[in-house]
Amino acid sequence: RDLHSFPTRRSSDLLPAREEVGGDWYDLIDLGRGEIGVAIGDVVGHGLGAATLMGQLRTALHAYALDGEGPAHTLERVDRFARSLDGAMATAAYAIVNAETGLVRVATAGHPPPVVIPAKGEPLCIDLKPAPPIGAFDHRRSPEHEFTLENGATMLFYTDGLIERPGVPLNSGLEELTKALRGAQTAEDACLLAMDRLVPQRGPRDDVAVIAVQNEPIPADFDCELPAQPAMLSRLRRALGRWLRYVEIEQAIALEIIIAVSEACSNAVEHAYGIDEGAFRVRARRVDQAVEVIVADRGHWRPERGENRGRGLMIMQNATDSVEVR
């Protein structure tokens, strides 16, 4: 359970069957551009063969997802790969989540539907039209479903071992799951409640995998601290842009603010610490019609290195009403 693609949090868990190992898996894929891929699957069968096949299909889906195709096309390519193997069959679901806007695109292949837990309100299953299971027969491209994961909402994927019971209709298991998820405030809450309330105390008959992704609540004031590393700058820009939209800053003005803040953070990354590890902190608040941003680090002031430098301060001054350096 960890922070993956700021400002989106995820949590996950995998519990093997009490008698024999199976082929359940989940995956989280950093697609860049502020998007993450969320995948889950369940290979038909048990034992070493199912576990081996699971590794092949999980790797294939991860690789195809990195090509940047949509969820439906990605599952179609996994299906073609599975049909090249002997007797491979599995269910799977794959979603692409935009960490800035909360937009979700999802497709499934014979897999149970995800559940969305809003920040306020009742959990609900997303009504999806699935394609046939992967490897079952010629894969028909399933329609992609789009929806927005609202501020503070969580989306939970799971495998059928969580909700299937002998002699019990599948809809009853889905109703039990949505009831169990009431009150979940975080992705970790969703996973813990699902596993605690639906998995028998003696262990599941089948493998159970769950993975949840939350569109983190946007605070009234922006405040984050990140390692002073170049890779953190793009994440900072996405998170700040998301907050500026939330506090209703005009797009052109928001862009100038992001440019200025990115320059200030770049200075902290490049100049504040030398070879030492450090961090920078960005705080922002809206005051009437203005936005005030503070970028701070705990490094030491150093003289400029080389010639033709120092343009960062000029960029900040041109992009904002005022700049103060302490």
C-alpha positions in Angstrom: 0.0 0.0 0.0 1.7 3.2 -1.1 1.5 6.5 -2.9 2.0 5.8 -6.6 0.9 8.5 -9.0 0.3 11.6 -6.9 -2.5 12.8 -6.4 -4.0 9.3 -6.7 -3.6 6.7 -3.9 -4.0 2.9 -4.2 -4.2 0.0 -1.9 -4.2 -3.7 -2.8 -4.2 -7.2 -1.3 -3.9 -10.8 -2.5 -5.0 -13.8 -0.4 -4.3 -17.4 -1.8 -6.8 -20.2 -1.6 -6.7 -22.3 1.5 -6.1 -25.5 -0.4 -4.3 -24.8 -3.7 -2.6 -21.8 -5.3 -4.4 -20.2 -8.2 -3.8 -17.6 -10.8 -5.2 -14.3 -9.5 -3.2 -11.1 -10.1 -3.3 -7.3 -10.1 -1.1 -4.6 -11.4 -0.6 -0.9 -11.3 1.1 0.7 -14.3 2.6 4.2 -14.5 1.6 5.3 -18.1 3.1 8.8 -17.8 1.1 11.9 -18.8 -0.6 11.8 -15.5 -2.3 8.5 -16.2 -2.1 5.2 -14.4 -3.3 1.7 -15.5 -5.1 -0.5 -13.1 -5.4 -4.2 -14.0 -6.7 -7.3 -12.4 -7.2 -10.9 -13.6 -8.1 -14.4 -12.7 -6.7 -17.4 -14.6 -9.1 -20.4 -14.9 -7.8 -23.4 -12.9 -5.5 -23.9 -10.0 -2.0 -25.2 -9.3 1.4 -24.5 -10.7 0.1 -24.3 -14.3 -2.4 -21.6 -13.4 0.2 -19.6 -11.5 2.7 -19.9 -14.4 0.1 -18.8 -16.9 -0.9 -15.9 -14.6 2.7 -14.6 -14.8 2.6 -14.7 -18.6 -0.7 -12.9 -18.9 0.2 -10.3 -16.3 3.5 -9.5 -18.1 1.7 -9.3 -21.5 -0.9 -6.9 -20.2 1.7 -4.7 -18.6 3.7 -4.6 -21.8 0.7 -3.8 -24.1 -0.6 -1.2 -21.7 2.7 0.7 -22.0 2.0 1.2 -25.7 -0.6 3.7 -24.7 -3.7 2.0 -26.3 -7.1 2.1 -24.7 -8.4 -0.6 -22.3 -10.5 -2.4 -24.9 -7.6 -2.7 -27.4 -5.2 -3.7 -24.7 -7.4 -6.6 -23.6 -7.9 -7.6 -27.3 -4.1 -7.9 -27.7 -3.8 -10.0 -24.5 -6.5 -12.3 -25.9 -4.5 -12.8 -29.1 -1.4 -13.6 -27.0 -3.4 -16.0 -24.7 -4.8 -17.9 -27.8 -1.2 -18.6 -28.8 -0.8 -20.6 -25.6 -2.2 -24.0 -25.0 -5.5 -23.9 -23.1 -5.1 -20.4 -21.6 -8.2 -18.8 -20.4 -8.8 -16.0 -17.9 -11.0 -13.1 -16.9 -9.5 -9.6 -16.7 -10.4 -5.9 -16.3 -8.2 -3.0 -17.2 -8.8 0.7 -16.5 -6.9 3.9 -17.3 -7.3 6.6 -14.6 -6.3 10.2 -15.3 -4.8 11.4 -12.0 -5.5 15.1 -12.8 -9.1 15.0 -14.0 -10.4 11.7 -12.4 -11.5 10.4 -15.8 -11.7 6.6 -15.9 -11.8 4.4 -19.1 -12.4 0.8 -18.4 -13.1 -2.5 -20.2 -13.6 -6.0 -19.0 -13.3 -9.5 -20.4 -15.6 -11.8 -18.4 -14.6 -10.1 -15.1 -16.9 -8.9 -12.3 -17.6 -5.1 -12.5 -15.7 -2.6 -10.3 -17.4 -0.9 -7.4 -17.2 2.9 -6.9 -17.4 4.3 -3.4 -18.2 8.0 -3.5 -17.0 10.4 -0.8 -20.6 10.8 0.1 -23.3 8.3 -0.8 -23.8 4.6 -1.3 -21.3 2.3 -3.1 -22.4 1.1 -6.5 -21.4 -1.4 -9.1 -20.5 0.1 -12.5 -22.8 -1.4 -15.1 -20.4 -2.7 -17.9 -20.9 -4.9 -20.9 -18.0 -7.4 -20.8 -16.3 -9.2 -23.7 -15.9 -12.9 -23.4 -13.1 -14.2 -21.2 -9.6 -14.0 -22.5 -8.7 -17.1 -24.6 -12.2 -18.5 -24.6 -12.8 -17.9 -28.3 -12.2 -15.1 -30.8 -12.3 -12.0 -28.6 -14.9 -9.4 -29.4 -13.7 -6.0 -28.5 -15.7 -4.9 -25.5 -17.0 -1.3 -25.4 -15.1 1.1 -23.2 -17.0 2.7 -20.4 -16.1 6.2 -19.3 -16.9 7.9 -16.0 -15.4 10.4 -13.7 -14.0 9.3 -10.3 -15.1 12.3 -8.3 -13.1 14.2 -5.7 -12.5 11.7 -2.8 -14.1 8.7 -4.5 -12.6 5.3 -4.6 -12.8 2.5 -7.2 -12.4 -1.1 -6.2 -11.5 -4.1 -8.5 -11.6 -7.7 -7.2 -11.6 -11.3 -8.4 -14.6 -13.5 -8.2 -13.3 -15.5 -5.2 -14.4 -12.5 -3.1 -18.1 -12.7 -4.0 -18.8 -16.2 -5.3 -20.4 -18.7 -2.9 -21.6 -22.3 -3.8 -25.4 -22.2 -4.5 -25.6 -18.4 -3.9 -26.6 -16.1 -6.8 -23.8 -13.8 -8.0 -26.0 -10.7 -7.4 -26.2 -11.6 -3.7 -22.4 -11.5 -3.5 -22.3 -8.2 -5.2 -24.9 -6.8 -2.8 -23.0 -8.1 0.2 -19.8 -6.4 -1.2 -21.4 -3.0 -1.7 -22.9 -3.2 1.9 -19.4 -4.1 3.2 -17.9 -1.0 1.6 -20.1 1.5 3.2 -18.1 4.0 5.2 -14.8 3.4 3.4 -12.9 6.7 3.4 -9.7 5.6 1.7 -8.4 3.0 -0.8 -7.0 1.0 2.2 -10.3 1.1 4.0 -12.0 -0.4 0.9 -9.5 -3.3 0.6 -9.6 -4.0 4.4 -13.4 -3.9 4.6 -13.8 -6.2 1.6 -11.4 -8.8 2.8 -12.5 -8.6 6.4 -16.2 -9.0 5.8 -16.4 -11.3 2.8 -13.5 -13.7 3.2 -14.3 -16.7 5.5 -12.3 -16.9 8.7 -10.9 -20.3 7.7 -9.7 -18.8 4.4 -11.1 -18.6 0.9 -12.0 -21.6 -1.3 -10.5 -19.6 -4.2 -7.8 -17.0 -4.6 -8.9 -13.4 -3.7 -7.3 -10.3 -5.1 -8.4 -6.7 -4.6 -7.0 -3.4 -5.7 -8.5 0.1 -5.0 -7.6 3.5 -6.4 -8.8 6.7 -4.8 -9.0 10.2 -6.3 -7.6 12.0 -3.3 -9.7 14.7 -1.8 -8.6 18.2 -2.8 -7.9 20.4 0.2 -8.9 24.1 0.4 -5.1 25.0 0.7 -2.4 23.2 -1.3 0.5 21.7 0.8 2.9 19.0 -0.3 6.5 18.1 0.3 8.5 16.1 -2.3 12.0 14.8 -2.6 14.4 17.3 -4.4 14.6 15.1 -7.5 13.9 16.2 -11.1 11.3 13.4 -11.6 9.2 15.1 -8.9 8.7 18.3 -10.9 6.1 16.8 -13.3 4.1 15.3 -10.5 4.2 18.7 -8.7 2.9 20.4 -11.8 0.0 18.0 -12.2 -1.0 18.2 -8.6 -0.8 22.0 -8.5 -2.8 22.2 -11.8 -5.5 20.0 -10.3 -5.7 22.2 -7.2 -5.8 25.4 -9.3 -8.8 24.1 -11.3 -10.5 23.2 -8.0 -10.2 26.7 -6.7 -11.5 28.0 -10.0 -8.4 29.8 -11.4 -8.7 30.8 -15.0 -6.7 28.4 -17.2 -4.3 31.0 -18.7 -3.5 32.4 -15.2 -3.1 28.9 -13.8 -0.5 28.1 -16.5 1.6 31.1 -15.5 1.4 30.1 -11.8 2.5 26.6 -12.7 5.5 27.9 -14.8 6.6 30.2 -12.0 6.3 27.5 -9.3 8.0 24.9 -11.4 11.0 27.3 -11.9 11.2 27.9 -8.1 11.1 24.1 -7.5 13.7 23.5 -10.2 16.0 25.9 -8.3 15.5 23.9 -5.1 16.2 20.6 -6.9 19.4 21.9 -8.7 21.0 24.3 -6.3 19.8 23.8 -2.7 21.5 20.6 -1.7 24.4 19.6 -3.9 25.0 15.9 -3.5 23.0 15.8 -0.3 19.5 14.5 -0.3 16.8 16.9 0.5 13.2 18.0 -0.1 11.2 21.0 -1.2 7.8 22.1 0.1 5.1 23.9 -1.9 2.2 25.7 -0.1 -0.5 27.6 -1.9 -3.7 29.3 -1.0 -6.3 31.5 -2.7 -6.8 34.9 -1.1 -9.8 36.7 -2.6 -8.8 37.1 -6.3 -5.1 36.3 -5.8 -3.1 33.1 -5.3 -0.2 33.1 -2.9 2.4 30.3 -3.3 5.4 29.6 -1.1 8.2 27.3 -2.3 10.7 26.4 0.5 13.7 24.2 1.0 16.2 23.5 3.8 19.3 23.8 1.8 22.0 26.6 1.6 22.2 29.6 -0.6 25.0 29.1 -3.2 26.5 31.5 -5.7 25.6 31.0 -9.4 27.7 28.5 -11.3 28.9 29.6 -14.7 27.7 32.3 -17.0 24.3 33.1 -18.6 22.4 31.8 -15.6 19.8 33.3 -13.4 16.9 33.3 -15.9 14.7 31.4 -13.5 14.1 34.5 -11.4 13.3 36.6 -14.4 10.7 34.0 -15.6 9.1 33.9 -12.1 8.9 37.7 -12.1 7.3 37.9 -15.6 4.8 35.2 -14.8 3.5 36.6 -11.4 2.5 39.9 -9.9 5.4 39.8 -7.4 8.2 37.6 -6.3 10.0 37.7 -2.9 13.2 35.7 -2.2 14.4 35.1 1.3 
